[in-house]
mmCIF file with all atom_site columns, C-alpha atoms in Angstrom:
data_model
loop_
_atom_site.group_PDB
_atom_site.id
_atom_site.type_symbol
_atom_site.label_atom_id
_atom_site.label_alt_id
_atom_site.label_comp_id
_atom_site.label_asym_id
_atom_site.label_entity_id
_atom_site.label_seq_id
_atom_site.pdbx_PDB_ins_code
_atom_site.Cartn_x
_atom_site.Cartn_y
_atom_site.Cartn_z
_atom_site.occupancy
_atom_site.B_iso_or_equiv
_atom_site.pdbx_formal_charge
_atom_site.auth_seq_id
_atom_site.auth_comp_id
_atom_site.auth_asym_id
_atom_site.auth_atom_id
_atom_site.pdbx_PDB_model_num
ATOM 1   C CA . UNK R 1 1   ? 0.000   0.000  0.000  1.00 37.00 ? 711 UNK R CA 1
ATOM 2   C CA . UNK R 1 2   ? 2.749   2.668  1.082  1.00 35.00 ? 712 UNK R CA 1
ATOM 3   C CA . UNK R 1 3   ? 4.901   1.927  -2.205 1.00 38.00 ? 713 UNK R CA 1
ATOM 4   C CA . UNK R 1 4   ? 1.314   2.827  -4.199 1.00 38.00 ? 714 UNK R CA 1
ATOM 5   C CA . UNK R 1 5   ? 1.579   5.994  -2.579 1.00 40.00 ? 715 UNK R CA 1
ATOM 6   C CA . UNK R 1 6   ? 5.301   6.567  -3.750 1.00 43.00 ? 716 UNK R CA 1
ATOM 7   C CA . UNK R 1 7   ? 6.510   6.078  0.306  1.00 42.00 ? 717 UNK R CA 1
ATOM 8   C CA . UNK R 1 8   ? 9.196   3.501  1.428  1.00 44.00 ? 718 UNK R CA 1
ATOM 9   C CA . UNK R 1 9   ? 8.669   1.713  4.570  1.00 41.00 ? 719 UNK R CA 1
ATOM 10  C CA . UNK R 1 10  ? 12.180  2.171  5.602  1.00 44.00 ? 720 UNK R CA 1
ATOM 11  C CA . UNK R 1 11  ? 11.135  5.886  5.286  1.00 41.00 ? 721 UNK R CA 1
ATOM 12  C CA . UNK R 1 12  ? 8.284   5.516  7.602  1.00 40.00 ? 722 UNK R CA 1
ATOM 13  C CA . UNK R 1 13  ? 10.539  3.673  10.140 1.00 40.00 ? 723 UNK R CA 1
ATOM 14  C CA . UNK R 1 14  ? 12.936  6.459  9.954  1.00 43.00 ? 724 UNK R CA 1
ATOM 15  C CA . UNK R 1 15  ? 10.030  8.685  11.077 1.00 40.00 ? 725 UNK R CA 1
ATOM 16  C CA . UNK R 1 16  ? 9.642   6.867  13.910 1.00 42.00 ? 726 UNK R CA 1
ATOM 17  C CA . UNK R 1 17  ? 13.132  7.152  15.211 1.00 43.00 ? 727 UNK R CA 1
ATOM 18  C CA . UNK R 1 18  ? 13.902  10.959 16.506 1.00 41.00 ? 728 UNK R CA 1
ATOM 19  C CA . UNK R 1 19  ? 17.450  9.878  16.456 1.00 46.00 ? 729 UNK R CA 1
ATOM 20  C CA . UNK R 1 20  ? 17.547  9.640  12.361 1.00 42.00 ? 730 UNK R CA 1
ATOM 21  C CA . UNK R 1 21  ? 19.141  12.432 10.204 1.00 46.00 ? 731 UNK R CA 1
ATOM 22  C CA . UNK R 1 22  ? 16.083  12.875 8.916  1.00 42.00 ? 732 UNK R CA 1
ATOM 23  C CA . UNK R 1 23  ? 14.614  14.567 11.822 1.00 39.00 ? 733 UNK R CA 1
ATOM 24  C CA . UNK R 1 24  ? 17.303  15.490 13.606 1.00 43.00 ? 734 UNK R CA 1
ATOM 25  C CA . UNK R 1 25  ? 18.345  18.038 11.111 1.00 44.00 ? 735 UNK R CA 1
ATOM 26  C CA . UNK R 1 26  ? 14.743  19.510 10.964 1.00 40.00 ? 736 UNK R CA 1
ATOM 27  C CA . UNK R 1 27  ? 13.985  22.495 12.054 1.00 42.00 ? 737 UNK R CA 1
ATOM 28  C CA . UNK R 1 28  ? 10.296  22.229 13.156 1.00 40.00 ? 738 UNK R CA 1
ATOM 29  C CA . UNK R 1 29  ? 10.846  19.469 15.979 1.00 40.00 ? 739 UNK R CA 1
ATOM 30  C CA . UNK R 1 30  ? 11.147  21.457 19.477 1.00 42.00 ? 740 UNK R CA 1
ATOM 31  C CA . UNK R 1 31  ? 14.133  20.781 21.646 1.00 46.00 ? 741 UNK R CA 1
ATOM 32  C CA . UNK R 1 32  ? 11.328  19.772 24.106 1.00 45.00 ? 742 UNK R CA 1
ATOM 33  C CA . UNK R 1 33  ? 7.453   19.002 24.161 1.00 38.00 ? 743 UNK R CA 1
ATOM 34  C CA . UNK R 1 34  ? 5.571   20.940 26.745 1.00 38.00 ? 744 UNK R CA 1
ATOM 35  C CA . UNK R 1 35  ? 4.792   19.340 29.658 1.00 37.00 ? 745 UNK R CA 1
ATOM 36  C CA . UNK R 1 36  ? 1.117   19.208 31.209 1.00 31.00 ? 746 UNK R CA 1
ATOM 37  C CA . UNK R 1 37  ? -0.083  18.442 34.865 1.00 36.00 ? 747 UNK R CA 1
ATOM 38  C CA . UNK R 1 38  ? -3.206  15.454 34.395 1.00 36.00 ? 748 UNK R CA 1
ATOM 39  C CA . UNK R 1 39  ? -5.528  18.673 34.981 1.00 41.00 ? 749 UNK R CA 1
ATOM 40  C CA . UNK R 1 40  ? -4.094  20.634 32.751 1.00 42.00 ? 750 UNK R CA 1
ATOM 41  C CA . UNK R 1 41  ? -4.548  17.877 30.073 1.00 40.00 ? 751 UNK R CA 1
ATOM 42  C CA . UNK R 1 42  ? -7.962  17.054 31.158 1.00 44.00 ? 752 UNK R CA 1
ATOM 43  C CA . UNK R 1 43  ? -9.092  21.248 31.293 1.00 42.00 ? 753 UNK R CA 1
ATOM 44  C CA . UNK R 1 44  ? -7.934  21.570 27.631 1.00 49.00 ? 754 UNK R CA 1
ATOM 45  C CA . UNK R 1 45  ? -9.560  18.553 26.519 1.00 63.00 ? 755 UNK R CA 1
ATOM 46  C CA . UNK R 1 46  ? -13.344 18.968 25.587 1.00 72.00 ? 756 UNK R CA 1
ATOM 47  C CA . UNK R 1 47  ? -16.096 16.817 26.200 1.00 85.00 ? 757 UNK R CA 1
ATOM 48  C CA . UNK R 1 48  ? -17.807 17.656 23.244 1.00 90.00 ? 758 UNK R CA 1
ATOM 49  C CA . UNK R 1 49  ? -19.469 14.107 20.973 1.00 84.00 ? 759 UNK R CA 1
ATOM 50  C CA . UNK R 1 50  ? -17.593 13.338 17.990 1.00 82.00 ? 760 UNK R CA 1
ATOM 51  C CA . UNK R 1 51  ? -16.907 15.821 15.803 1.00 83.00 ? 761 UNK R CA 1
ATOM 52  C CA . UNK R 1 52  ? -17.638 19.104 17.747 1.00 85.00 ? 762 UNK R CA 1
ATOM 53  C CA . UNK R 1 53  ? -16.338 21.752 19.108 1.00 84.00 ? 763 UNK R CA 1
ATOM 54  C CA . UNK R 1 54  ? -15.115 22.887 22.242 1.00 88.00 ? 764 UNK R CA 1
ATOM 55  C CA . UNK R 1 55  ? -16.360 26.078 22.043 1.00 90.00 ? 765 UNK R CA 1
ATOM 56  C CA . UNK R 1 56  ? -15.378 26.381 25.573 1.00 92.00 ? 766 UNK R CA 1
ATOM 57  C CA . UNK R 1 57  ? -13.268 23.896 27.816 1.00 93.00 ? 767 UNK R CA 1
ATOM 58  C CA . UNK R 1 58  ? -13.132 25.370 31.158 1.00 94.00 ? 768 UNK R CA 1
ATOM 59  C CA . UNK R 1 59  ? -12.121 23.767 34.774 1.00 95.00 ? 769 UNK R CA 1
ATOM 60  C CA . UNK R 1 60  ? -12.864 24.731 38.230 1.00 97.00 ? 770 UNK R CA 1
ATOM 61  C CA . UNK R 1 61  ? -11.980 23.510 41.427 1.00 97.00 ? 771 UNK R CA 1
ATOM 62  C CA . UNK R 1 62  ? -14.707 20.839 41.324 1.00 97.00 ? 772 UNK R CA 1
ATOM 63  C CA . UNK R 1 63  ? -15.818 20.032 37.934 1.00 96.00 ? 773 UNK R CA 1
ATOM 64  C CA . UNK R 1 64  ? -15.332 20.465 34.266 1.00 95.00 ? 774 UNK R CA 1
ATOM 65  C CA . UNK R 1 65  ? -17.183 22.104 31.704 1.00 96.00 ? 775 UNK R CA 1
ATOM 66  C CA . UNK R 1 66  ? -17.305 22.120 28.154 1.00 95.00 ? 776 UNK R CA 1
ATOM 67  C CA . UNK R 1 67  ? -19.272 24.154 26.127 1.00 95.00 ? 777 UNK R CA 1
ATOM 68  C CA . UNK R 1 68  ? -19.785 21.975 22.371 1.00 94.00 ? 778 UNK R CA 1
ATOM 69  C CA . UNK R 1 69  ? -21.528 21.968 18.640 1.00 91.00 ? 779 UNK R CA 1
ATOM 70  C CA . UNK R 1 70  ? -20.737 22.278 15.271 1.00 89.00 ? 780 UNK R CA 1
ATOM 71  C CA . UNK R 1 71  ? -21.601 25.443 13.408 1.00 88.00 ? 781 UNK R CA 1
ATOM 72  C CA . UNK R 1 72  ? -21.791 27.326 16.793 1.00 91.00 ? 782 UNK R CA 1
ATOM 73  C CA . UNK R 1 73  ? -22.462 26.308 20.488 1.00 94.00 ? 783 UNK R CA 1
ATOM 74  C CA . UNK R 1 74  ? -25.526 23.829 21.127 1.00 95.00 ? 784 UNK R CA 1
ATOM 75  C CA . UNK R 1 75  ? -24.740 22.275 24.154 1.00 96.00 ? 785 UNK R CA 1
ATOM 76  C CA . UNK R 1 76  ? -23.058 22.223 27.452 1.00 97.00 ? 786 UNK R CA 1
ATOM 77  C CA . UNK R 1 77  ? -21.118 19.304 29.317 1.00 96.00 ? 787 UNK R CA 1
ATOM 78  C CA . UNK R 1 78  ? -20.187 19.348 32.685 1.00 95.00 ? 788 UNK R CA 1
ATOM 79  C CA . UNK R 1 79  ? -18.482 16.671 34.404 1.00 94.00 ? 789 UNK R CA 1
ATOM 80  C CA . UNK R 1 80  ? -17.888 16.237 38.305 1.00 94.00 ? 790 UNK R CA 1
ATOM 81  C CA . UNK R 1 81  ? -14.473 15.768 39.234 1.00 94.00 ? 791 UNK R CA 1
ATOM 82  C CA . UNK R 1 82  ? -15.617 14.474 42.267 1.00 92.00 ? 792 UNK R CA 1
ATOM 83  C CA . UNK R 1 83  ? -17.444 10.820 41.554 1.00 87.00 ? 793 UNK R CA 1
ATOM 84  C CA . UNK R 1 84  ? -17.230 11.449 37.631 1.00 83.00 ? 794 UNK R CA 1
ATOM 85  C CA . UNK R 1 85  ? -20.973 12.204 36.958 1.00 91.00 ? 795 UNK R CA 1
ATOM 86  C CA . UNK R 1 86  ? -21.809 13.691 33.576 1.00 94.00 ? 796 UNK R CA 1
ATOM 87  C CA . UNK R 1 87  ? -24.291 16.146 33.063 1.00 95.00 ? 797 UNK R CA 1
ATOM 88  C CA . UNK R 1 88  ? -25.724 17.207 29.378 1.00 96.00 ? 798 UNK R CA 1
ATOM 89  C CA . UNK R 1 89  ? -27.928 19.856 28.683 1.00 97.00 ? 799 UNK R CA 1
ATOM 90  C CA . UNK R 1 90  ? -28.967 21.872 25.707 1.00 97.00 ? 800 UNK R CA 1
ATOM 91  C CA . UNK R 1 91  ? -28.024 25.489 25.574 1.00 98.00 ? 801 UNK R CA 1
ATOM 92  C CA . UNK R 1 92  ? -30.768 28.089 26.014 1.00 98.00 ? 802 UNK R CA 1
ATOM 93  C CA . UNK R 1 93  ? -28.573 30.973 25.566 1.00 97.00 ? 803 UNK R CA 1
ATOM 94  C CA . UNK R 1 94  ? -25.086 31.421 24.576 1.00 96.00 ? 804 UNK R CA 1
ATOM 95  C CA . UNK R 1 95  ? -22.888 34.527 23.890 1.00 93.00 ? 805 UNK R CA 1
ATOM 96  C CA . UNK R 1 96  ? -18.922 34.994 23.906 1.00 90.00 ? 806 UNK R CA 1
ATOM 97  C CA . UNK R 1 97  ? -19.070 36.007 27.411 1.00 94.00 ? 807 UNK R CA 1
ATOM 98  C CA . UNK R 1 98  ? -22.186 34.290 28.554 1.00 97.00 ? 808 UNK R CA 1
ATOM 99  C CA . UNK R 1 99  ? -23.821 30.382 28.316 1.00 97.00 ? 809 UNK R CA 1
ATOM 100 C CA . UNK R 1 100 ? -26.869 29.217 29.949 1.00 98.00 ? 810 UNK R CA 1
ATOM 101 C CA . UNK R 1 101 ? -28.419 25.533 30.349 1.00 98.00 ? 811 UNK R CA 1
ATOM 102 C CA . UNK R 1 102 ? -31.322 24.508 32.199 1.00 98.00 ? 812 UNK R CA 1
ATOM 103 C CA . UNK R 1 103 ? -32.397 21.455 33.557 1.00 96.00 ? 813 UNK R CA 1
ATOM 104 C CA . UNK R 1 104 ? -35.491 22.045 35.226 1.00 96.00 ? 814 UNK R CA 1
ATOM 105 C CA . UNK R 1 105 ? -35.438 24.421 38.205 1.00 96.00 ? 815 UNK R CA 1
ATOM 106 C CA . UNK R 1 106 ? -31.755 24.376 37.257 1.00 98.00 ? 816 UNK R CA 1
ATOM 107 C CA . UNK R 1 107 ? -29.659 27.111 35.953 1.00 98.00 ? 817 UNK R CA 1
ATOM 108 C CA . UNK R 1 108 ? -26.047 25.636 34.423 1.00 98.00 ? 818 UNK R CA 1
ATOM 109 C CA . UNK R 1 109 ? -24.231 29.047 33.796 1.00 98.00 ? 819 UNK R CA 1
ATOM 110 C CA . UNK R 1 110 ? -20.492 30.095 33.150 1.00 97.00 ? 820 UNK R CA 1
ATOM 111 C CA . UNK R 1 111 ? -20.168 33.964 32.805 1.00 97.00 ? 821 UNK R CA 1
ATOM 112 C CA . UNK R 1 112 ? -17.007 35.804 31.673 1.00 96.00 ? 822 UNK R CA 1
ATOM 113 C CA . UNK R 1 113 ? -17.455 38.992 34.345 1.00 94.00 ? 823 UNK R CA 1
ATOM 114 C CA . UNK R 1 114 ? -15.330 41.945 34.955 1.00 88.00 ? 824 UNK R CA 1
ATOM 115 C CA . UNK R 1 115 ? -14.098 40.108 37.950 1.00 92.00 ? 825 UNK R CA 1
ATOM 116 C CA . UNK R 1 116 ? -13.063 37.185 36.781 1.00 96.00 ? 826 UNK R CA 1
ATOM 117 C CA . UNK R 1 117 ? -14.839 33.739 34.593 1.00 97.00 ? 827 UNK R CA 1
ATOM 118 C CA . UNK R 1 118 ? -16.841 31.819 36.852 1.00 98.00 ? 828 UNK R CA 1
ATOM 119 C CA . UNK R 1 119 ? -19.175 28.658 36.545 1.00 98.00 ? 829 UNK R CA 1
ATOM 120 C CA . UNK R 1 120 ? -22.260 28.645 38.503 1.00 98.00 ? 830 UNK R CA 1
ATOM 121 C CA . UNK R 1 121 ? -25.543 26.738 39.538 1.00 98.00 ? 831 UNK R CA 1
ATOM 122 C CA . UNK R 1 122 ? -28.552 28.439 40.627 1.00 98.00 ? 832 UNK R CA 1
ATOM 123 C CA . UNK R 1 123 ? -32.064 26.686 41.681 1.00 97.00 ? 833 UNK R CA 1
ATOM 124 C CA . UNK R 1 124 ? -34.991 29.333 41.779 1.00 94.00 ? 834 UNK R CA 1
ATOM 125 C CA . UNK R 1 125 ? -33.356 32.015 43.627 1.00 94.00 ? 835 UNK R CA 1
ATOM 126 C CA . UNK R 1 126 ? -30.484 30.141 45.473 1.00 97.00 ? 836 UNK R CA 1
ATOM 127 C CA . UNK R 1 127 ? -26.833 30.431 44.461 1.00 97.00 ? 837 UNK R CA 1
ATOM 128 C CA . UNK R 1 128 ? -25.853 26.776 44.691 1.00 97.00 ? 838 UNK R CA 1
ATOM 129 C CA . UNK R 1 129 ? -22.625 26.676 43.178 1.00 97.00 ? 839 UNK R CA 1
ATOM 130 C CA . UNK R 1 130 ? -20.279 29.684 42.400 1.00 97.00 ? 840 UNK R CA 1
ATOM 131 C CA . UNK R 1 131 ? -16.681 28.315 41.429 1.00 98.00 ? 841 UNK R CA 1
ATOM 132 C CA . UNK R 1 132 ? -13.891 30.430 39.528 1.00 98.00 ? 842 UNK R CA 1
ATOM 133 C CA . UNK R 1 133 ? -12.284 28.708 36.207 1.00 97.00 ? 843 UNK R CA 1
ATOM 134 C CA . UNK R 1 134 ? -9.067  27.651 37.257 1.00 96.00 ? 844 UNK R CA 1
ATOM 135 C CA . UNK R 1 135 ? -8.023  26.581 33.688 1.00 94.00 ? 845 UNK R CA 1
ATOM 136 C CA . UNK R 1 136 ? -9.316  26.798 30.364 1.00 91.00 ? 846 UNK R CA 1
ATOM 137 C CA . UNK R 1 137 ? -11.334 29.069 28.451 1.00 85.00 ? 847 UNK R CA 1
#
Protein backbone atom coordinates (compact mmCIF):
# COMPACT_ATOMS: atom_id res chain seq x y z
CA UNK A 1 0.00 0.00 0.00
CA UNK A 2 2.75 2.67 1.08
CA UNK A 3 4.90 1.93 -2.21
CA UNK A 4 1.31 2.83 -4.20
CA UNK A 5 1.58 5.99 -2.58
CA UNK A 6 5.30 6.57 -3.75
CA UNK A 7 6.51 6.08 0.31
CA UNK A 8 9.20 3.50 1.43
CA UNK A 9 8.67 1.71 4.57
CA UNK A 10 12.18 2.17 5.60
CA UNK A 11 11.14 5.89 5.29
CA UNK A 12 8.28 5.52 7.60
CA UNK A 13 10.54 3.67 10.14
CA UNK A 14 12.94 6.46 9.95
CA UNK A 15 10.03 8.68 11.08
CA UNK A 16 9.64 6.87 13.91
CA UNK A 17 13.13 7.15 15.21
CA UNK A 18 13.90 10.96 16.51
CA UNK A 19 17.45 9.88 16.46
CA UNK A 20 17.55 9.64 12.36
CA UNK A 21 19.14 12.43 10.20
CA UNK A 22 16.08 12.87 8.92
CA UNK A 23 14.61 14.57 11.82
CA UNK A 24 17.30 15.49 13.61
CA UNK A 25 18.34 18.04 11.11
CA UNK A 26 14.74 19.51 10.96
CA UNK A 27 13.99 22.49 12.05
CA UNK A 28 10.30 22.23 13.16
CA UNK A 29 10.85 19.47 15.98
CA UNK A 30 11.15 21.46 19.48
CA UNK A 31 14.13 20.78 21.65
CA UNK A 32 11.33 19.77 24.11
CA UNK A 33 7.45 19.00 24.16
CA UNK A 34 5.57 20.94 26.74
CA UNK A 35 4.79 19.34 29.66
CA UNK A 36 1.12 19.21 31.21
CA UNK A 37 -0.08 18.44 34.86
CA UNK A 38 -3.21 15.45 34.40
CA UNK A 39 -5.53 18.67 34.98
CA UNK A 40 -4.09 20.63 32.75
CA UNK A 41 -4.55 17.88 30.07
CA UNK A 42 -7.96 17.05 31.16
CA UNK A 43 -9.09 21.25 31.29
CA UNK A 44 -7.93 21.57 27.63
CA UNK A 45 -9.56 18.55 26.52
CA UNK A 46 -13.34 18.97 25.59
CA UNK A 47 -16.10 16.82 26.20
CA UNK A 48 -17.81 17.66 23.24
CA UNK A 49 -19.47 14.11 20.97
CA UNK A 50 -17.59 13.34 17.99
CA UNK A 51 -16.91 15.82 15.80
CA UNK A 52 -17.64 19.10 17.75
CA UNK A 53 -16.34 21.75 19.11
CA UNK A 54 -15.11 22.89 22.24
CA UNK A 55 -16.36 26.08 22.04
CA UNK A 56 -15.38 26.38 25.57
CA UNK A 57 -13.27 23.90 27.82
CA UNK A 58 -13.13 25.37 31.16
CA UNK A 59 -12.12 23.77 34.77
CA UNK A 60 -12.86 24.73 38.23
CA UNK A 61 -11.98 23.51 41.43
CA UNK A 62 -14.71 20.84 41.32
CA UNK A 63 -15.82 20.03 37.93
CA UNK A 64 -15.33 20.47 34.27
CA UNK A 65 -17.18 22.10 31.70
CA UNK A 66 -17.31 22.12 28.15
CA UNK A 67 -19.27 24.15 26.13
CA UNK A 68 -19.79 21.98 22.37
CA UNK A 69 -21.53 21.97 18.64
CA UNK A 70 -20.74 22.28 15.27
CA UNK A 71 -21.60 25.44 13.41
CA UNK A 72 -21.79 27.33 16.79
CA UNK A 73 -22.46 26.31 20.49
CA UNK A 74 -25.53 23.83 21.13
CA UNK A 75 -24.74 22.27 24.15
CA UNK A 76 -23.06 22.22 27.45
CA UNK A 77 -21.12 19.30 29.32
CA UNK A 78 -20.19 19.35 32.69
CA UNK A 79 -18.48 16.67 34.40
CA UNK A 80 -17.89 16.24 38.30
CA UNK A 81 -14.47 15.77 39.23
CA UNK A 82 -15.62 14.47 42.27
CA UNK A 83 -17.44 10.82 41.55
CA UNK A 84 -17.23 11.45 37.63
CA UNK A 85 -20.97 12.20 36.96
CA UNK A 86 -21.81 13.69 33.58
CA UNK A 87 -24.29 16.15 33.06
CA UNK A 88 -25.72 17.21 29.38
CA UNK A 89 -27.93 19.86 28.68
CA UNK A 90 -28.97 21.87 25.71
CA UNK A 91 -28.02 25.49 25.57
CA UNK A 92 -30.77 28.09 26.01
CA UNK A 93 -28.57 30.97 25.57
CA UNK A 94 -25.09 31.42 24.58
CA UNK A 95 -22.89 34.53 23.89
CA UNK A 96 -18.92 34.99 23.91
CA UNK A 97 -19.07 36.01 27.41
CA UNK A 98 -22.19 34.29 28.55
CA UNK A 99 -23.82 30.38 28.32
CA UNK A 100 -26.87 29.22 29.95
CA UNK A 101 -28.42 25.53 30.35
CA UNK A 102 -31.32 24.51 32.20
CA UNK A 103 -32.40 21.46 33.56
CA UNK A 104 -35.49 22.05 35.23
CA UNK A 105 -35.44 24.42 38.20
CA UNK A 106 -31.76 24.38 37.26
CA UNK A 107 -29.66 27.11 35.95
CA UNK A 108 -26.05 25.64 34.42
CA UNK A 109 -24.23 29.05 33.80
CA UNK A 110 -20.49 30.10 33.15
CA UNK A 111 -20.17 33.96 32.80
CA UNK A 112 -17.01 35.80 31.67
CA UNK A 113 -17.46 38.99 34.34
CA UNK A 114 -15.33 41.95 34.95
CA UNK A 115 -14.10 40.11 37.95
CA UNK A 116 -13.06 37.18 36.78
CA UNK A 117 -14.84 33.74 34.59
CA UNK A 118 -16.84 31.82 36.85
CA UNK A 119 -19.17 28.66 36.54
CA UNK A 120 -22.26 28.65 38.50
CA UNK A 121 -25.54 26.74 39.54
CA UNK A 122 -28.55 28.44 40.63
CA UNK A 123 -32.06 26.69 41.68
CA UNK A 124 -34.99 29.33 41.78
CA UNK A 125 -33.36 32.01 43.63
CA UNK A 126 -30.48 30.14 45.47
CA UNK A 127 -26.83 30.43 44.46
CA UNK A 128 -25.85 26.78 44.69
CA UNK A 129 -22.63 26.68 43.18
CA UNK A 130 -20.28 29.68 42.40
CA UNK A 131 -16.68 28.32 41.43
CA UNK A 132 -13.89 30.43 39.53
CA UNK A 133 -12.28 28.71 36.21
CA UNK A 134 -9.07 27.65 37.26
CA UNK A 135 -8.02 26.58 33.69
CA UNK A 136 -9.32 26.80 30.36
CA UNK A 137 -11.33 29.07 28.45
Amino acid sequence: MFHRLGISLGFLINLLDFNSPILAESSWMPDEFPKFTPSAVIAQSSQCYGPDHGYVVAETENFLVSICGWDEPEYYVGISKNGGETLVLDLVEADPTYFEARNGQYVYYLVDSGKGKFLGVVKGDQQLVLEPIIRGW
